[in-house]
Amino acid sequence: MLSYLHAFHAGNFADVQKHGALCLITSMMQVKPSPITCFDTHAGSALYDLDDARAQKTGEADSGIQALWAHRQALASDDWSGYLDVLSGLNPAGSRLKRYPGSPGWLANAKRPDDRIVLFELHPTEQARLTDWAAGRDVTVRCADGLTGMLRSLPPATPRLLVLIDPSYEVRKDYQTVASTLVSAWQRCRHGVFLIWYPILPGNPADVLLAGVKSSSVTKVLRSELRLASPPARGMSGSGLLVVNPPWGFGERFDRMMGEAGADALLNASHQLDWWVPETTV
Ligand code: SAM
């Protein structure tokens, strides 16, 4: 039984980190003309209303994208322009945002004619919203389990692959399942770029995922962690990403973006970046 709805959390600090990374990775991969297949294993509903009662109830966007947007002139890196342009295009001019895209929206915005986008979603309400949003767009929606669905589709028909794995981790076993799925997917497409999100929570449940990746044969794994300076009493104190096979130079550019976003008036968070598993030298 799925109960998580991303509408409560859309545009929070973790979304800024995850979607900022997604935007930068797609733009860096698209420097080469060869087509990319993008799998979004946990798509959500693609577009969120930040004035919706659910977003207002948590107020997470206020300390996330709304704070960043209000101070966007402080973002000096050119790499923010793609991300900010998408938000400008979706919203009327002003200091507050009403609409915020989910991962399918970011991917669709970046899509070139020969790229493919496949979106998986299991929650019935989210499926319905996603399917409505997808009508008339050149994307495929699959109402199926995203991890097994993505695995079954590998290797992709295009020369290149981008996979976003962004579960809600409602079940603790998900950390282990994500690690084992990544290993299987990497064995089927070793040059694929995989972006895996995880929450930083009390008790560090994501250690199971991190250890599973470290002890596997997967190499060239960058880890990005954004930790809040004043975390709430309950819930996430930070947000993590693993990026397998990041485009060359991604780490430096993304670290700069997150360093700027972490300023006190914006997300008020610190960013650490390291090679969780380096490239093998043998
Ligand atoms: N990726 C979205 C974004 O960045 O905007 C947010 C996704 S949200 C964190 C996780 C989503 O995964 C929820 O909508 C949930 O219903 C869905 N979900 C949960 N288990 C799933 C599964 N096994 N396969 C596909 N979707 C699943």
GROMACS .gro file of C-alpha atoms and ligand atoms in nm:
model
  309
    1MET     CA    1   0.000   0.000   0.000
    2LEU     CA    2   0.163   0.323  -0.116
    3SER     CA    3   0.091   0.632   0.093
    4TYR     CA    4   0.367   0.876  -0.006
    5LEU     CA    5   0.258   1.175  -0.217
    6HIS     CA    6   0.527   1.405  -0.346
    7ALA     CA    7   0.284   1.701  -0.344
    8PHE     CA    8   0.367   1.745   0.027
    9HIS     CA    9   0.739   1.777  -0.048
   10ALA     CA   10   0.768   1.925  -0.399
   11GLY     CA   11   1.028   2.198  -0.425
   12ASN     CA   12   1.197   2.119  -0.096
   13PHE     CA   13   1.576   2.143  -0.055
   14ALA     CA   14   1.618   1.782  -0.169
   15ASP     CA   15   1.428   1.854  -0.492
   16VAL     CA   16   1.656   2.152  -0.558
   17GLN     CA   17   1.961   1.927  -0.523
   18LYS     CA   18   1.813   1.636  -0.724
   19HIS     CA   19   1.660   1.843  -1.006
   20GLY     CA   20   1.963   2.073  -1.020
   21ALA     CA   21   2.178   1.762  -1.075
   22LEU     CA   22   1.933   1.624  -1.333
   23CYS     CA   23   1.938   1.951  -1.531
   24LEU     CA   24   2.316   1.972  -1.530
   25ILE     CA   25   2.364   1.606  -1.623
   26THR     CA   26   2.119   1.622  -1.916
   27SER     CA   27   2.279   1.938  -2.051
   28MET     CA   28   2.628   1.787  -2.020
   29MET     CA   29   2.524   1.457  -2.182
   30GLN     CA   30   2.358   1.647  -2.468
   31VAL     CA   31   2.685   1.810  -2.567
   32LYS     CA   32   2.717   1.494  -2.780
   33PRO     CA   33   2.445   1.445  -3.044
   34SER     CA   34   2.384   1.070  -2.990
   35PRO     CA   35   2.035   0.997  -2.850
   36ILE     CA   36   1.972   0.914  -2.486
   37THR     CA   37   1.710   0.690  -2.327
   38CYS     CA   38   1.597   0.830  -1.990
   39PHE     CA   39   1.425   0.604  -1.738
   40ASP     CA   40   1.257   0.769  -1.440
   41THR     CA   41   1.180   0.472  -1.214
   42HIS     CA   42   0.969   0.668  -0.959
   43ALA     CA   43   0.815   0.952  -1.155
   44GLY     CA   44   0.547   1.107  -0.931
   45SER     CA   45   0.292   1.333  -1.096
   46ALA     CA   46   0.518   1.560  -1.307
   47LEU     CA   47   0.387   1.903  -1.204
   48TYR     CA   48   0.309   2.044  -0.858
   49ASP     CA   49   0.108   2.342  -0.735
   50LEU     CA   50   0.302   2.510  -0.455
   51ASP     CA   51  -0.018   2.688  -0.341
   52ASP     CA   52  -0.189   2.350  -0.294
   53ALA     CA   53  -0.301   2.270   0.064
   54ARG     CA   54  -0.055   1.979   0.084
   55ALA     CA   55   0.246   2.194  -0.006
   56GLN     CA   56   0.121   2.467   0.230
   57LYS     CA   57   0.079   2.216   0.512
   58THR     CA   58   0.448   2.120   0.523
   59GLY     CA   59   0.590   2.453   0.399
   60GLU     CA   60   0.888   2.258   0.265
   61ALA     CA   61   0.903   2.455  -0.060
   62ASP     CA   62   0.933   2.780   0.139
   63SER     CA   63   1.271   2.675   0.278
   64GLY     CA   64   1.360   2.513  -0.055
   65ILE     CA   65   1.286   2.646  -0.400
   66GLN     CA   66   1.099   2.959  -0.281
   67ALA     CA   67   1.404   3.073  -0.079
   68LEU     CA   68   1.634   2.998  -0.371
   69TRP     CA   69   1.405   3.175  -0.618
   70ALA     CA   70   1.374   3.486  -0.400
   71HIS     CA   71   1.756   3.515  -0.388
   72ARG     CA   72   1.834   3.383  -0.736
   73GLN     CA   73   2.050   3.686  -0.816
   74ALA     CA   74   2.302   3.534  -0.569
   75LEU     CA   75   2.347   3.228  -0.793
   76ALA     CA   76   2.655   3.328  -0.993
   77SER     CA   77   2.726   3.000  -1.170
   78ASP     CA   78   2.608   2.986  -1.534
   79ASP     CA   79   2.503   2.629  -1.466
   80TRP     CA   80   2.194   2.757  -1.282
   81SER     CA   81   2.055   2.916  -1.597
   82GLY     CA   82   1.893   2.600  -1.741
   83TYR     CA   83   1.719   2.524  -1.411
   84LEU     CA   84   1.602   2.882  -1.352
   85ASP     CA   85   1.484   2.924  -1.714
   86VAL     CA   86   1.250   2.625  -1.677
   87LEU     CA   87   1.095   2.782  -1.366
   88SER     CA   88   1.061   3.123  -1.535
   89GLY     CA   89   0.887   2.957  -1.830
   90LEU     CA   90   0.632   2.787  -1.604
   91ASN     CA   91   0.549   3.079  -1.376
   92PRO     CA   92   0.430   3.438  -1.407
   93ALA     CA   93   0.690   3.700  -1.319
   94GLY     CA   94   0.714   3.759  -0.946
   95SER     CA   95   0.901   3.673  -0.635
   96ARG     CA   96   0.705   3.354  -0.555
   97LEU     CA   97   0.662   3.043  -0.766
   98LYS     CA   98   0.327   2.872  -0.809
   99ARG     CA   99   0.424   2.579  -1.027
  100TYR     CA  100   0.716   2.343  -0.976
  101PRO     CA  101   0.800   2.052  -1.210
  102GLY     CA  102   0.869   1.699  -1.095
  103SER     CA  103   1.139   1.487  -1.253
  104PRO     CA  104   0.929   1.399  -1.564
  105GLY     CA  105   0.885   1.772  -1.629
  106TRP     CA  106   1.260   1.838  -1.605
  107LEU     CA  107   1.336   1.546  -1.837
  108ALA     CA  108   1.066   1.641  -2.089
  109ASN     CA  109   1.192   1.996  -2.098
  110ALA     CA  110   1.542   1.879  -2.190
  111LYS     CA  111   1.431   1.615  -2.440
  112ARG     CA  112   1.557   1.631  -2.799
  113PRO     CA  113   1.356   1.466  -3.082
  114ASP     CA  114   1.557   1.141  -3.079
  115ASP     CA  115   1.583   1.106  -2.701
  116ARG     CA  116   1.339   0.868  -2.530
  117ILE     CA  117   1.173   0.916  -2.191
  118VAL     CA  118   1.011   0.627  -2.002
  119LEU     CA  119   0.832   0.708  -1.676
  120PHE     CA  120   0.728   0.450  -1.416
  121GLU     CA  121   0.471   0.520  -1.142
  122LEU     CA  122   0.273   0.283  -0.919
  123HIS     CA  123   0.046   0.506  -0.706
  124PRO     CA  124  -0.303   0.517  -0.870
  125THR     CA  125  -0.359   0.891  -0.809
  126GLU     CA  126  -0.012   0.984  -0.927
  127GLN     CA  127  -0.046   0.754  -1.230
  128ALA     CA  128  -0.366   0.931  -1.334
  129ARG     CA  129  -0.209   1.277  -1.301
  130LEU     CA  130   0.106   1.165  -1.479
  131THR     CA  131  -0.093   1.012  -1.765
  132ASP     CA  132  -0.296   1.334  -1.806
  133TRP     CA  133   0.021   1.542  -1.810
  134ALA     CA  134   0.186   1.306  -2.062
  135ALA     CA  135  -0.099   1.332  -2.316
  136GLY     CA  136   0.036   1.495  -2.631
  137ARG     CA  137   0.395   1.476  -2.508
  138ASP     CA  138   0.655   1.245  -2.658
  139VAL     CA  139   0.703   1.039  -2.340
  140THR     CA  140   0.600   0.686  -2.236
  141VAL     CA  141   0.421   0.622  -1.905
  142ARG     CA  142   0.431   0.274  -1.757
  143CYS     CA  143   0.206   0.188  -1.465
  144ALA     CA  144   0.449  -0.069  -1.331
  145ASP     CA  145   0.724  -0.123  -1.078
  146GLY     CA  146   1.005   0.109  -1.184
  147LEU     CA  147   1.301  -0.097  -1.075
  148THR     CA  148   1.205  -0.423  -1.243
  149GLY     CA  149   1.056  -0.234  -1.540
  150MET     CA  150   1.379  -0.044  -1.599
  151LEU     CA  151   1.590  -0.359  -1.562
  152ARG     CA  152   1.377  -0.546  -1.817
  153SER     CA  153   1.431  -0.262  -2.067
  154LEU     CA  154   1.811  -0.279  -2.061
  155PRO     CA  155   2.022  -0.242  -2.261
  156PRO     CA  156   1.845   0.057  -2.420
  157ALA     CA  157   1.781   0.097  -2.793
  158THR     CA  158   1.977   0.425  -2.798
  159PRO     CA  159   2.357   0.457  -2.764
  160ARG     CA  160   2.329   0.629  -2.426
  161LEU     CA  161   2.134   0.582  -2.104
  162LEU     CA  162   2.030   0.802  -1.812
  163VAL     CA  163   1.843   0.649  -1.517
  164LEU     CA  164   1.690   0.841  -1.225
  165ILE     CA  165   1.608   0.623  -0.922
  166ASP     CA  166   1.411   0.829  -0.672
  167PRO     CA  167   1.203   0.611  -0.438
  168SER     CA  168   1.022   0.736  -0.130
  169TYR     CA  169   1.185   0.456   0.079
  170GLU     CA  170   0.855   0.385   0.255
  171VAL     CA  171   0.980   0.031   0.310
  172ARG     CA  172   1.322  -0.005   0.473
  173LYS     CA  173   1.413  -0.291   0.242
  174ASP     CA  174   1.405  -0.041  -0.048
  175TYR     CA  175   1.763   0.066   0.034
  176GLN     CA  176   1.886  -0.289  -0.029
  177THR     CA  177   1.666  -0.333  -0.335
  178VAL     CA  178   1.793  -0.010  -0.491
  179ALA     CA  179   2.155  -0.119  -0.440
  180SER     CA  180   2.100  -0.463  -0.594
  181THR     CA  181   1.899  -0.317  -0.884
  182LEU     CA  182   2.174  -0.067  -0.958
  183VAL     CA  183   2.432  -0.347  -0.971
  184SER     CA  184   2.216  -0.553  -1.212
  185ALA     CA  185   2.143  -0.247  -1.429
  186TRP     CA  186   2.510  -0.148  -1.442
  187GLN     CA  187   2.603  -0.503  -1.549
  188ARG     CA  188   2.362  -0.465  -1.842
  189CYS     CA  189   2.477  -0.115  -1.939
  190ARG     CA  190   2.816  -0.024  -1.791
  191HIS     CA  191   2.837   0.313  -1.959
  192GLY     CA  192   2.494   0.425  -1.832
  193VAL     CA  193   2.462   0.732  -1.612
  194PHE     CA  194   2.264   0.648  -1.296
  195LEU     CA  195   2.138   0.912  -1.053
  196ILE     CA  196   2.016   0.769  -0.721
  197TRP     CA  197   1.856   0.982  -0.452
  198TYR     CA  198   1.848   0.891  -0.081
  199PRO     CA  199   1.739   1.074   0.237
  200ILE     CA  200   1.974   1.146   0.526
  201LEU     CA  201   1.773   1.047   0.833
  202PRO     CA  202   1.835   0.968   1.201
  203GLY     CA  203   1.988   0.621   1.228
  204ASN     CA  204   2.133   0.652   0.876
  205PRO     CA  205   1.914   0.390   0.704
  206ALA     CA  206   2.077   0.480   0.370
  207ASP     CA  207   2.401   0.321   0.493
  208VAL     CA  208   2.263  -0.010   0.362
  209LEU     CA  209   2.242   0.140   0.013
  210LEU     CA  210   2.583   0.306   0.036
  211ALA     CA  211   2.751  -0.013   0.166
  212GLY     CA  212   2.578  -0.223  -0.100
  213VAL     CA  213   2.716  -0.002  -0.376
  214LYS     CA  214   3.063   0.017  -0.223
  215SER     CA  215   3.095  -0.361  -0.191
  216SER     CA  216   2.976  -0.422  -0.548
  217SER     CA  217   3.157  -0.422  -0.881
  218VAL     CA  218   3.014  -0.078  -0.975
  219THR     CA  219   3.284   0.190  -1.008
  220LYS     CA  220   3.303   0.564  -1.077
  221VAL     CA  221   3.038   0.665  -0.823
  222LEU     CA  222   3.025   1.026  -0.708
  223ARG     CA  223   2.844   1.107  -0.379
  224SER     CA  224   2.681   1.445  -0.316
  225GLU     CA  225   2.536   1.525   0.027
  226LEU     CA  226   2.353   1.843   0.119
  227ARG     CA  227   2.312   1.878   0.499
  228LEU     CA  228   2.085   2.137   0.660
  229ALA     CA  229   2.250   2.373   0.909
  230SER     CA  230   1.935   2.371   1.126
  231PRO     CA  231   1.758   2.040   1.062
  232PRO     CA  232   1.401   1.991   1.185
  233ALA     CA  233   1.343   1.787   1.501
  234ARG     CA  234   1.190   1.509   1.290
  235GLY     CA  235   1.258   1.407   0.933
  236MET     CA  236   1.543   1.463   0.693
  237SER     CA  237   1.857   1.642   0.804
  238GLY     CA  238   2.004   1.613   0.458
  239SER     CA  239   1.970   1.479   0.108
  240GLY     CA  240   2.206   1.252  -0.081
  241LEU     CA  241   2.276   1.158  -0.440
  242LEU     CA  242   2.492   0.892  -0.595
  243VAL     CA  243   2.592   0.957  -0.955
  244VAL     CA  244   2.737   0.662  -1.141
  245ASN     CA  245   2.945   0.757  -1.448
  246PRO     CA  246   2.899   1.134  -1.410
  247PRO     CA  247   2.988   1.336  -1.720
  248TRP     CA  248   3.347   1.458  -1.709
  249GLY     CA  249   3.371   1.777  -1.499
  250PHE     CA  250   3.021   1.735  -1.348
  251GLY     CA  251   3.150   1.714  -0.989
  252GLU     CA  252   3.327   2.052  -0.989
  253ARG     CA  253   3.038   2.228  -1.159
  254PHE     CA  254   2.772   2.074  -0.936
  255ASP     CA  255   2.972   2.142  -0.621
  256ARG     CA  256   2.985   2.508  -0.717
  257MET     CA  257   2.608   2.517  -0.776
  258MET     CA  258   2.531   2.352  -0.443
  259GLY     CA  259   2.783   2.572  -0.261
  260GLU     CA  260   2.594   2.878  -0.385
  261ALA     CA  261   2.254   2.726  -0.306
  262GLY     CA  262   2.365   2.639   0.047
  263ALA     CA  263   2.415   3.004   0.152
  264ASP     CA  264   2.233   3.106   0.473
  265ALA     CA  265   1.959   3.309   0.302
  266LEU     CA  266   1.893   3.033   0.050
  267LEU     CA  267   1.893   2.667   0.157
  268ASN     CA  268   2.119   2.717   0.462
  269ALA     CA  269   2.300   2.390   0.410
  270SER     CA  270   2.650   2.258   0.350
  271HIS     CA  271   2.750   2.050   0.052
  272GLN     CA  272   3.005   1.769   0.048
  273LEU     CA  273   3.115   1.585  -0.262
  274ASP     CA  274   3.345   1.284  -0.285
  275TRP     CA  275   3.411   0.975  -0.491
  276TRP     CA  276   3.217   0.708  -0.305
  277VAL     CA  277   3.369   0.450  -0.539
  278PRO     CA  278   3.650   0.581  -0.761
  279GLU     CA  279   3.726   0.468  -1.113
  280THR     CA  280   3.942   0.156  -1.112
  281THR     CA  281   4.294   0.214  -1.235
  282VAL     CA  282   4.375  -0.147  -1.332
  283SAM     N1  283   1.094   1.154  -0.895
  283SAM     C1  284   0.988   1.245  -0.854
  283SAM     C2  285   1.040   1.387  -0.867
  283SAM     O1  286   1.162   1.409  -0.856
  283SAM     O2  287   0.960   1.476  -0.892
  283SAM     C3  288   0.943   1.218  -0.713
  283SAM     C4  289   0.913   1.075  -0.686
  283SAM     S1  290   0.852   1.039  -0.525
  283SAM     C5  291   0.991   1.062  -0.424
  283SAM     C6  292   0.840   0.863  -0.535
  283SAM     C7  293   0.728   0.814  -0.624
  283SAM     O3  294   0.749   0.674  -0.649
  283SAM     C8  295   0.588   0.824  -0.563
  283SAM     O4  296   0.504   0.893  -0.651
  283SAM     C9  297   0.543   0.678  -0.547
  283SAM     O5  298   0.404   0.661  -0.568
  283SAM    C10  299   0.623   0.609  -0.653
  283SAM     N2  300   0.652   0.466  -0.632
  283SAM    C11  301   0.666   0.399  -0.515
  283SAM     N3  302   0.704   0.273  -0.536
  283SAM    C12  303   0.716   0.259  -0.672
  283SAM    C13  304   0.757   0.153  -0.756
  283SAM     N4  305   0.791   0.033  -0.706
  283SAM     N5  306   0.761   0.175  -0.890
  283SAM    C14  307   0.725   0.295  -0.942
  283SAM     N6  308   0.687   0.399  -0.866
  283SAM    C15  309   0.682   0.382  -0.733
   0.00000   0.00000   0.00000
